[in-house]
Amino acid sequence: MATDRELLAARIYLRAVLPVMKVVLNEDPSLKKKFANVTAKVQFVAKDPAGDVGACLCFDKGEFKVEQGVDSSPDITFSFRTVERMLAMLSGKPAIPMIKGFWKIGLLIKVLSLLMSLKILMPDARPMDPEKKRLKVKLTFYMITTALSQYNKGGDPEMVKWTKMQPERIYQITVDDDIAAYLRVKAGKSKAGRGVYKRRRPFVHMKFNGVDGAFPIVMNDIGMVDAVKKGFLTIEGSPEYGGNIGDFMVRIQDLIT
């Protein structure tokens, strides 16, 4: 049976990592072309005595979404004997799933190429091309804000305690006019979003000095304290709560890598 830690990691992969595929599909011309006329469902599922764990990638002629749970009639299914094995594959480690529908070879190749595109999120992926660097920064902040919310909803005790004691607050991350994301918390509840939250002033606002300021932090080349000193990052609002957010980000990274 999967451990609580494995289930929490699976929750983050299925609800925070896989959904950023939509950004890749929109911004990578090659992948966008490959999936332009694809209508299909691709299921990821891990067997577990307490109930199967999974999510379904839904493609519809250029549109994309991730549906949680197990679909009754997917075109292709990546099936894993355990949650641990599914996590291994999603984190880039050796793990071979059982593939149902593998005879749909054209679709399978396209899906595998899309999965490979997420390797840009790996800690050791260091793109040199400016557009790829920008994509990594965007995917990382979109993913991590959603992951923070799922970390809370998934029941991490410290995150739950932290969110419960707060009134409505916005934790905003801004890189430039195009790359921004936020976490909204209120009395134990949390919700992530993209863009700039405009209904309330941020309680903590992490302002990066463009992609070049954000990239060294995303790559863990520099800590937040030194990033502030070097002018890569400006933090407006509560330094204590800003530090809390940073700590939770590190814990999530440790959980899924």
mmCIF file of C-alpha atoms in Angstrom:
data_model
loop_
_atom_site.group_PDB
_atom_site.id
_atom_site.type_symbol
_atom_site.label_atom_id
_atom_site.label_comp_id
_atom_site.label_asym_id
_atom_site.label_seq_id
_atom_site.Cartn_x
_atom_site.Cartn_y
_atom_site.Cartn_z
ATOM 1 C CA MET A 1 0.000 0.000 0.000
ATOM 2 C CA ALA A 2 1.239 3.484 -0.858
ATOM 3 C CA THR A 3 2.556 5.601 1.991
ATOM 4 C CA ASP A 4 1.085 9.011 2.811
ATOM 5 C CA ARG A 5 4.239 10.602 1.427
ATOM 6 C CA GLU A 6 3.904 8.713 -1.877
ATOM 7 C CA LEU A 7 0.235 9.677 -2.183
ATOM 8 C CA LEU A 8 1.077 13.327 -1.547
ATOM 9 C CA ALA A 9 3.823 13.206 -4.182
ATOM 10 C CA ALA A 10 1.406 11.567 -6.633
ATOM 11 C CA ARG A 11 -1.150 14.277 -5.934
ATOM 12 C CA ILE A 12 1.366 16.964 -6.812
ATOM 13 C CA TYR A 13 2.502 15.224 -10.001
ATOM 14 C CA LEU A 14 -1.034 14.568 -11.222
ATOM 15 C CA ARG A 15 -2.536 17.929 -10.224
ATOM 16 C CA ALA A 16 0.387 20.345 -10.549
ATOM 17 C CA VAL A 17 3.045 18.909 -12.881
ATOM 18 C CA LEU A 18 1.018 17.236 -15.640
ATOM 19 C CA PRO A 19 -1.283 20.263 -16.136
ATOM 20 C CA VAL A 20 1.648 22.479 -17.206
ATOM 21 C CA MET A 21 1.770 20.366 -20.363
ATOM 22 C CA LYS A 22 -0.835 22.822 -21.626
ATOM 23 C CA VAL A 23 1.767 25.597 -21.555
ATOM 24 C CA VAL A 24 4.237 23.433 -23.468
ATOM 25 C CA LEU A 25 1.616 22.570 -26.079
ATOM 26 C CA ASN A 26 0.794 26.242 -26.535
ATOM 27 C CA GLU A 27 4.387 27.468 -26.735
ATOM 28 C CA ASP A 28 6.308 24.697 -28.502
ATOM 29 C CA PRO A 29 5.509 25.013 -32.241
ATOM 30 C CA SER A 30 6.539 21.431 -33.007
ATOM 31 C CA LEU A 31 4.382 19.868 -30.292
ATOM 32 C CA LYS A 32 1.515 22.215 -31.040
ATOM 33 C CA LYS A 33 1.532 21.013 -34.647
ATOM 34 C CA LYS A 34 1.733 17.344 -33.621
ATOM 35 C CA PHE A 35 -1.382 17.572 -31.449
ATOM 36 C CA ALA A 36 -3.376 20.019 -33.582
ATOM 37 C CA ASN A 37 -5.735 17.327 -34.881
ATOM 38 C CA VAL A 38 -5.484 14.804 -32.051
ATOM 39 C CA THR A 39 -8.579 13.764 -30.137
ATOM 40 C CA ALA A 40 -7.624 11.167 -27.544
ATOM 41 C CA LYS A 41 -7.427 10.245 -23.877
ATOM 42 C CA VAL A 42 -4.246 8.933 -22.267
ATOM 43 C CA GLN A 43 -4.540 7.438 -18.798
ATOM 44 C CA PHE A 44 -1.896 7.187 -16.083
ATOM 45 C CA VAL A 45 -2.913 4.832 -13.291
ATOM 46 C CA ALA A 46 -1.157 3.183 -10.365
ATOM 47 C CA LYS A 47 -2.676 0.191 -8.606
ATOM 48 C CA ASP A 48 -3.151 0.424 -4.853
ATOM 49 C CA PRO A 49 -5.172 -1.648 -2.337
ATOM 50 C CA ALA A 50 -6.811 1.528 -1.040
ATOM 51 C CA GLY A 51 -7.927 2.533 -4.535
ATOM 52 C CA ASP A 52 -6.260 3.193 -7.866
ATOM 53 C CA VAL A 53 -4.472 6.524 -8.245
ATOM 54 C CA GLY A 54 -4.417 8.253 -11.592
ATOM 55 C CA ALA A 55 -5.222 11.035 -14.013
ATOM 56 C CA CYS A 56 -6.160 11.231 -17.675
ATOM 57 C CA LEU A 57 -4.613 13.494 -20.307
ATOM 58 C CA CYS A 58 -7.390 14.716 -22.597
ATOM 59 C CA PHE A 59 -6.509 16.029 -26.061
ATOM 60 C CA ASP A 60 -9.128 17.627 -28.293
ATOM 61 C CA LYS A 61 -7.797 19.194 -31.498
ATOM 62 C CA GLY A 62 -5.396 21.589 -29.836
ATOM 63 C CA GLU A 63 -7.249 21.817 -26.532
ATOM 64 C CA PHE A 64 -5.834 20.063 -23.481
ATOM 65 C CA LYS A 65 -6.867 19.313 -19.915
ATOM 66 C CA VAL A 66 -6.071 16.830 -17.172
ATOM 67 C CA GLU A 67 -8.983 14.964 -15.595
ATOM 68 C CA GLN A 68 -8.329 13.417 -12.201
ATOM 69 C CA GLY A 69 -9.233 9.793 -11.575
ATOM 70 C CA VAL A 70 -9.541 6.821 -13.905
ATOM 71 C CA ASP A 71 -11.330 7.115 -17.242
ATOM 72 C CA SER A 72 -13.444 4.197 -18.419
ATOM 73 C CA SER A 73 -12.304 4.189 -22.048
ATOM 74 C CA PRO A 74 -8.867 5.743 -22.658
ATOM 75 C CA ASP A 75 -7.054 5.262 -25.956
ATOM 76 C CA ILE A 76 -3.760 4.486 -24.214
ATOM 77 C CA THR A 77 -3.124 3.513 -20.597
ATOM 78 C CA PHE A 78 0.182 3.675 -18.749
ATOM 79 C CA SER A 79 -0.418 1.261 -15.882
ATOM 80 C CA PHE A 80 1.878 0.809 -12.871
ATOM 81 C CA ARG A 81 1.895 -1.935 -10.265
ATOM 82 C CA THR A 82 2.403 0.563 -7.460
ATOM 83 C CA VAL A 83 2.247 4.306 -6.820
ATOM 84 C CA GLU A 84 5.978 4.164 -6.136
ATOM 85 C CA ARG A 85 6.652 2.916 -9.677
ATOM 86 C CA MET A 86 4.499 5.623 -11.217
ATOM 87 C CA LEU A 87 6.370 8.266 -9.231
ATOM 88 C CA ALA A 88 9.665 6.806 -10.414
ATOM 89 C CA MET A 89 8.714 7.211 -14.073
ATOM 90 C CA LEU A 90 7.294 10.699 -13.608
ATOM 91 C CA SER A 91 10.477 11.810 -11.858
ATOM 92 C CA GLY A 92 12.652 10.508 -14.695
ATOM 93 C CA LYS A 93 13.871 7.323 -13.008
ATOM 94 C CA PRO A 94 13.877 3.858 -14.608
ATOM 95 C CA ALA A 95 10.371 2.400 -14.393
ATOM 96 C CA ILE A 96 8.618 0.558 -17.194
ATOM 97 C CA PRO A 97 4.812 0.684 -17.180
ATOM 98 C CA MET A 98 2.434 -1.749 -18.784
ATOM 99 C CA ILE A 99 1.058 0.024 -21.848
ATOM 100 C CA LYS A 100 -2.430 -0.749 -23.121
ATOM 101 C CA GLY A 101 -3.194 0.586 -26.572
ATOM 102 C CA PHE A 102 0.453 0.554 -27.640
ATOM 103 C CA TRP A 103 -0.648 -0.415 -31.151
ATOM 104 C CA LYS A 104 -1.749 3.205 -31.562
ATOM 105 C CA ILE A 105 1.884 3.883 -32.255
ATOM 106 C CA GLY A 106 1.439 7.345 -33.752
ATOM 107 C CA LEU A 107 -0.382 8.625 -30.676
ATOM 108 C CA LEU A 108 2.047 6.861 -28.356
ATOM 109 C CA ILE A 109 5.072 8.518 -29.979
ATOM 110 C CA LYS A 110 3.428 11.937 -29.721
ATOM 111 C CA VAL A 111 2.584 11.440 -26.047
ATOM 112 C CA LEU A 112 6.095 10.234 -25.249
ATOM 113 C CA SER A 113 7.555 13.320 -26.929
ATOM 114 C CA LEU A 114 5.260 15.495 -24.795
ATOM 115 C CA LEU A 115 6.327 13.670 -21.640
ATOM 116 C CA MET A 116 9.964 14.150 -22.596
ATOM 117 C CA SER A 117 9.355 17.891 -22.876
ATOM 118 C CA LEU A 118 8.661 17.991 -19.128
ATOM 119 C CA LYS A 119 12.266 16.993 -18.470
ATOM 120 C CA ILE A 120 12.979 20.709 -18.666
ATOM 121 C CA LEU A 121 11.539 20.855 -15.132
ATOM 122 C CA MET A 122 14.197 18.483 -13.791
ATOM 123 C CA PRO A 123 16.665 20.156 -11.399
ATOM 124 C CA ASP A 124 19.630 19.254 -13.618
ATOM 125 C CA ALA A 125 18.032 20.523 -16.855
ATOM 126 C CA ARG A 126 19.912 23.729 -17.673
ATOM 127 C CA PRO A 127 18.707 25.117 -21.014
ATOM 128 C CA MET A 128 20.991 27.629 -22.719
ATOM 129 C CA ASP A 129 18.558 28.835 -25.367
ATOM 130 C CA PRO A 130 16.820 32.033 -24.126
ATOM 131 C CA GLU A 131 13.353 30.780 -25.081
ATOM 132 C CA LYS A 132 13.915 27.470 -23.287
ATOM 133 C CA LYS A 133 15.195 29.304 -20.203
ATOM 134 C CA ARG A 134 12.069 31.415 -20.259
ATOM 135 C CA LEU A 135 9.898 28.319 -20.628
ATOM 136 C CA LYS A 136 11.590 26.623 -17.675
ATOM 137 C CA VAL A 137 11.002 29.657 -15.461
ATOM 138 C CA LYS A 138 7.359 29.908 -16.519
ATOM 139 C CA LEU A 139 6.643 26.195 -16.052
ATOM 140 C CA THR A 140 8.405 26.164 -12.686
ATOM 141 C CA PHE A 141 6.407 29.027 -11.182
ATOM 142 C CA TYR A 142 3.105 27.819 -12.628
ATOM 143 C CA MET A 143 3.824 24.366 -11.265
ATOM 144 C CA ILE A 144 5.104 25.400 -7.831
ATOM 145 C CA THR A 145 2.188 27.703 -6.996
ATOM 146 C CA THR A 146 -0.262 24.926 -7.872
ATOM 147 C CA ALA A 147 1.901 22.448 -5.963
ATOM 148 C CA LEU A 148 1.801 24.655 -2.852
ATOM 149 C CA SER A 149 -1.986 24.592 -2.916
ATOM 150 C CA GLN A 150 -2.065 20.830 -3.478
ATOM 151 C CA TYR A 151 0.469 20.338 -0.692
ATOM 152 C CA ASN A 152 -2.030 22.019 1.606
ATOM 153 C CA LYS A 153 -5.073 20.200 0.210
ATOM 154 C CA GLY A 154 -3.163 16.929 0.405
ATOM 155 C CA GLY A 155 -2.875 17.367 4.164
ATOM 156 C CA ASP A 156 0.758 18.143 4.935
ATOM 157 C CA PRO A 157 0.481 18.881 8.688
ATOM 158 C CA GLU A 158 2.771 21.916 8.742
ATOM 159 C CA MET A 159 1.244 23.477 5.625
ATOM 160 C CA VAL A 160 -2.264 22.878 6.959
ATOM 161 C CA LYS A 161 -1.360 24.494 10.281
ATOM 162 C CA TRP A 162 0.230 27.435 8.463
ATOM 163 C CA THR A 163 -2.776 28.121 6.241
ATOM 164 C CA LYS A 164 -5.371 27.642 8.992
ATOM 165 C CA MET A 165 -4.127 30.571 11.056
ATOM 166 C CA GLN A 166 -4.279 33.069 8.187
ATOM 167 C CA PRO A 167 -7.007 35.423 6.987
ATOM 168 C CA GLU A 168 -7.299 35.922 3.245
ATOM 169 C CA ARG A 169 -3.821 36.556 1.893
ATOM 170 C CA ILE A 170 -2.199 36.615 -1.520
ATOM 171 C CA TYR A 171 1.319 35.367 -2.155
ATOM 172 C CA GLN A 172 2.303 36.756 -5.536
ATOM 173 C CA ILE A 173 5.221 35.789 -7.785
ATOM 174 C CA THR A 174 6.041 38.105 -10.691
ATOM 175 C CA VAL A 175 8.823 37.711 -13.253
ATOM 176 C CA ASP A 176 7.574 40.056 -15.981
ATOM 177 C CA ASP A 177 4.333 41.061 -17.703
ATOM 178 C CA ASP A 178 3.888 37.550 -19.099
ATOM 179 C CA ILE A 179 5.094 35.319 -16.257
ATOM 180 C CA ALA A 180 3.235 35.653 -12.968
ATOM 181 C CA ALA A 181 1.435 33.320 -10.574
ATOM 182 C CA TYR A 182 -0.046 33.443 -7.104
ATOM 183 C CA LEU A 183 -1.208 31.431 -4.126
ATOM 184 C CA ARG A 184 -4.330 32.535 -2.277
ATOM 185 C CA VAL A 185 -4.898 31.276 1.273
ATOM 186 C CA LYS A 186 -7.763 31.825 3.693
ATOM 187 C CA ALA A 187 -8.547 29.994 6.937
ATOM 188 C CA GLY A 188 -7.006 26.698 5.856
ATOM 189 C CA LYS A 189 -8.126 26.826 2.242
ATOM 190 C CA SER A 190 -5.835 27.502 -0.696
ATOM 191 C CA LYS A 191 -6.070 28.164 -4.408
ATOM 192 C CA ALA A 192 -3.418 28.819 -7.030
ATOM 193 C CA GLY A 193 -3.753 30.979 -10.105
ATOM 194 C CA ARG A 194 -1.771 32.409 -12.992
ATOM 195 C CA GLY A 195 -1.237 36.058 -13.688
ATOM 196 C CA VAL A 196 -1.501 38.911 -11.205
ATOM 197 C CA TYR A 197 -4.234 38.743 -8.558
ATOM 198 C CA LYS A 198 -5.976 42.121 -8.740
ATOM 199 C CA ARG A 199 -8.691 41.991 -6.085
ATOM 200 C CA ARG A 200 -6.367 42.292 -3.134
ATOM 201 C CA ARG A 201 -2.908 43.670 -2.501
ATOM 202 C CA PRO A 202 -0.324 40.881 -2.054
ATOM 203 C CA PHE A 203 0.608 40.030 1.517
ATOM 204 C CA VAL A 204 3.949 38.878 0.109
ATOM 205 C CA HIS A 205 5.122 39.828 -3.377
ATOM 206 C CA MET A 206 8.211 38.147 -4.798
ATOM 207 C CA LYS A 207 9.368 40.298 -7.719
ATOM 208 C CA PHE A 208 12.088 38.767 -9.862
ATOM 209 C CA ASN A 209 14.335 40.861 -12.079
ATOM 210 C CA GLY A 210 13.095 39.226 -15.267
ATOM 211 C CA VAL A 211 13.953 35.732 -16.468
ATOM 212 C CA ASP A 212 17.663 36.345 -15.896
ATOM 213 C CA GLY A 213 16.945 37.182 -12.262
ATOM 214 C CA ALA A 214 14.653 34.197 -11.753
ATOM 215 C CA PHE A 215 16.701 31.548 -13.560
ATOM 216 C CA PRO A 216 19.572 31.236 -11.014
ATOM 217 C CA ILE A 217 17.021 30.733 -8.226
ATOM 218 C CA VAL A 218 15.058 28.179 -10.242
ATOM 219 C CA MET A 219 18.338 26.326 -10.829
ATOM 220 C CA ASN A 220 19.257 26.527 -7.120
ATOM 221 C CA ASP A 221 22.462 28.352 -8.053
ATOM 222 C CA ILE A 222 21.682 30.960 -5.435
ATOM 223 C CA GLY A 223 19.506 31.206 -2.339
ATOM 224 C CA MET A 224 16.805 33.808 -1.853
ATOM 225 C CA VAL A 225 18.812 35.853 0.643
ATOM 226 C CA ASP A 226 21.747 36.200 -1.734
ATOM 227 C CA ALA A 227 19.365 36.768 -4.646
ATOM 228 C CA VAL A 228 17.937 39.775 -2.832
ATOM 229 C CA LYS A 229 21.438 41.086 -2.120
ATOM 230 C CA LYS A 230 22.410 40.761 -5.790
ATOM 231 C CA GLY A 231 19.247 42.449 -7.033
ATOM 232 C CA PHE A 232 17.810 39.321 -8.664
ATOM 233 C CA LEU A 233 14.782 39.406 -6.373
ATOM 234 C CA THR A 234 12.788 41.938 -4.379
ATOM 235 C CA ILE A 235 10.435 40.734 -1.642
ATOM 236 C CA GLU A 236 7.668 43.093 -0.593
ATOM 237 C CA GLY A 237 5.624 42.331 2.506
ATOM 238 C CA SER A 238 6.266 40.002 5.429
ATOM 239 C CA PRO A 239 9.811 38.553 5.310
ATOM 240 C CA GLU A 240 8.791 35.848 7.795
ATOM 241 C CA TYR A 241 5.907 34.563 5.674
ATOM 242 C CA GLY A 242 7.939 34.967 2.514
ATOM 243 C CA GLY A 243 10.512 32.698 4.130
ATOM 244 C CA ASN A 244 7.767 30.209 4.992
ATOM 245 C CA ILE A 245 6.734 30.029 1.337
ATOM 246 C CA GLY A 246 10.345 29.432 0.341
ATOM 247 C CA ASP A 247 10.654 26.625 2.889
ATOM 248 C CA PHE A 248 7.519 24.900 1.588
ATOM 249 C CA MET A 249 8.827 25.176 -1.983
ATOM 250 C CA VAL A 250 12.018 23.387 -0.944
ATOM 251 C CA ARG A 251 10.033 20.651 0.795
ATOM 252 C CA ILE A 252 7.914 20.098 -2.294
ATOM 253 C CA GLN A 253 11.012 19.862 -4.476
ATOM 254 C CA ASP A 254 12.475 17.276 -2.105
ATOM 255 C CA LEU A 255 9.202 15.352 -2.217
ATOM 256 C CA ILE A 256 9.004 15.004 -5.989
ATOM 257 C CA THR A 257 12.659 14.656 -7.008
#
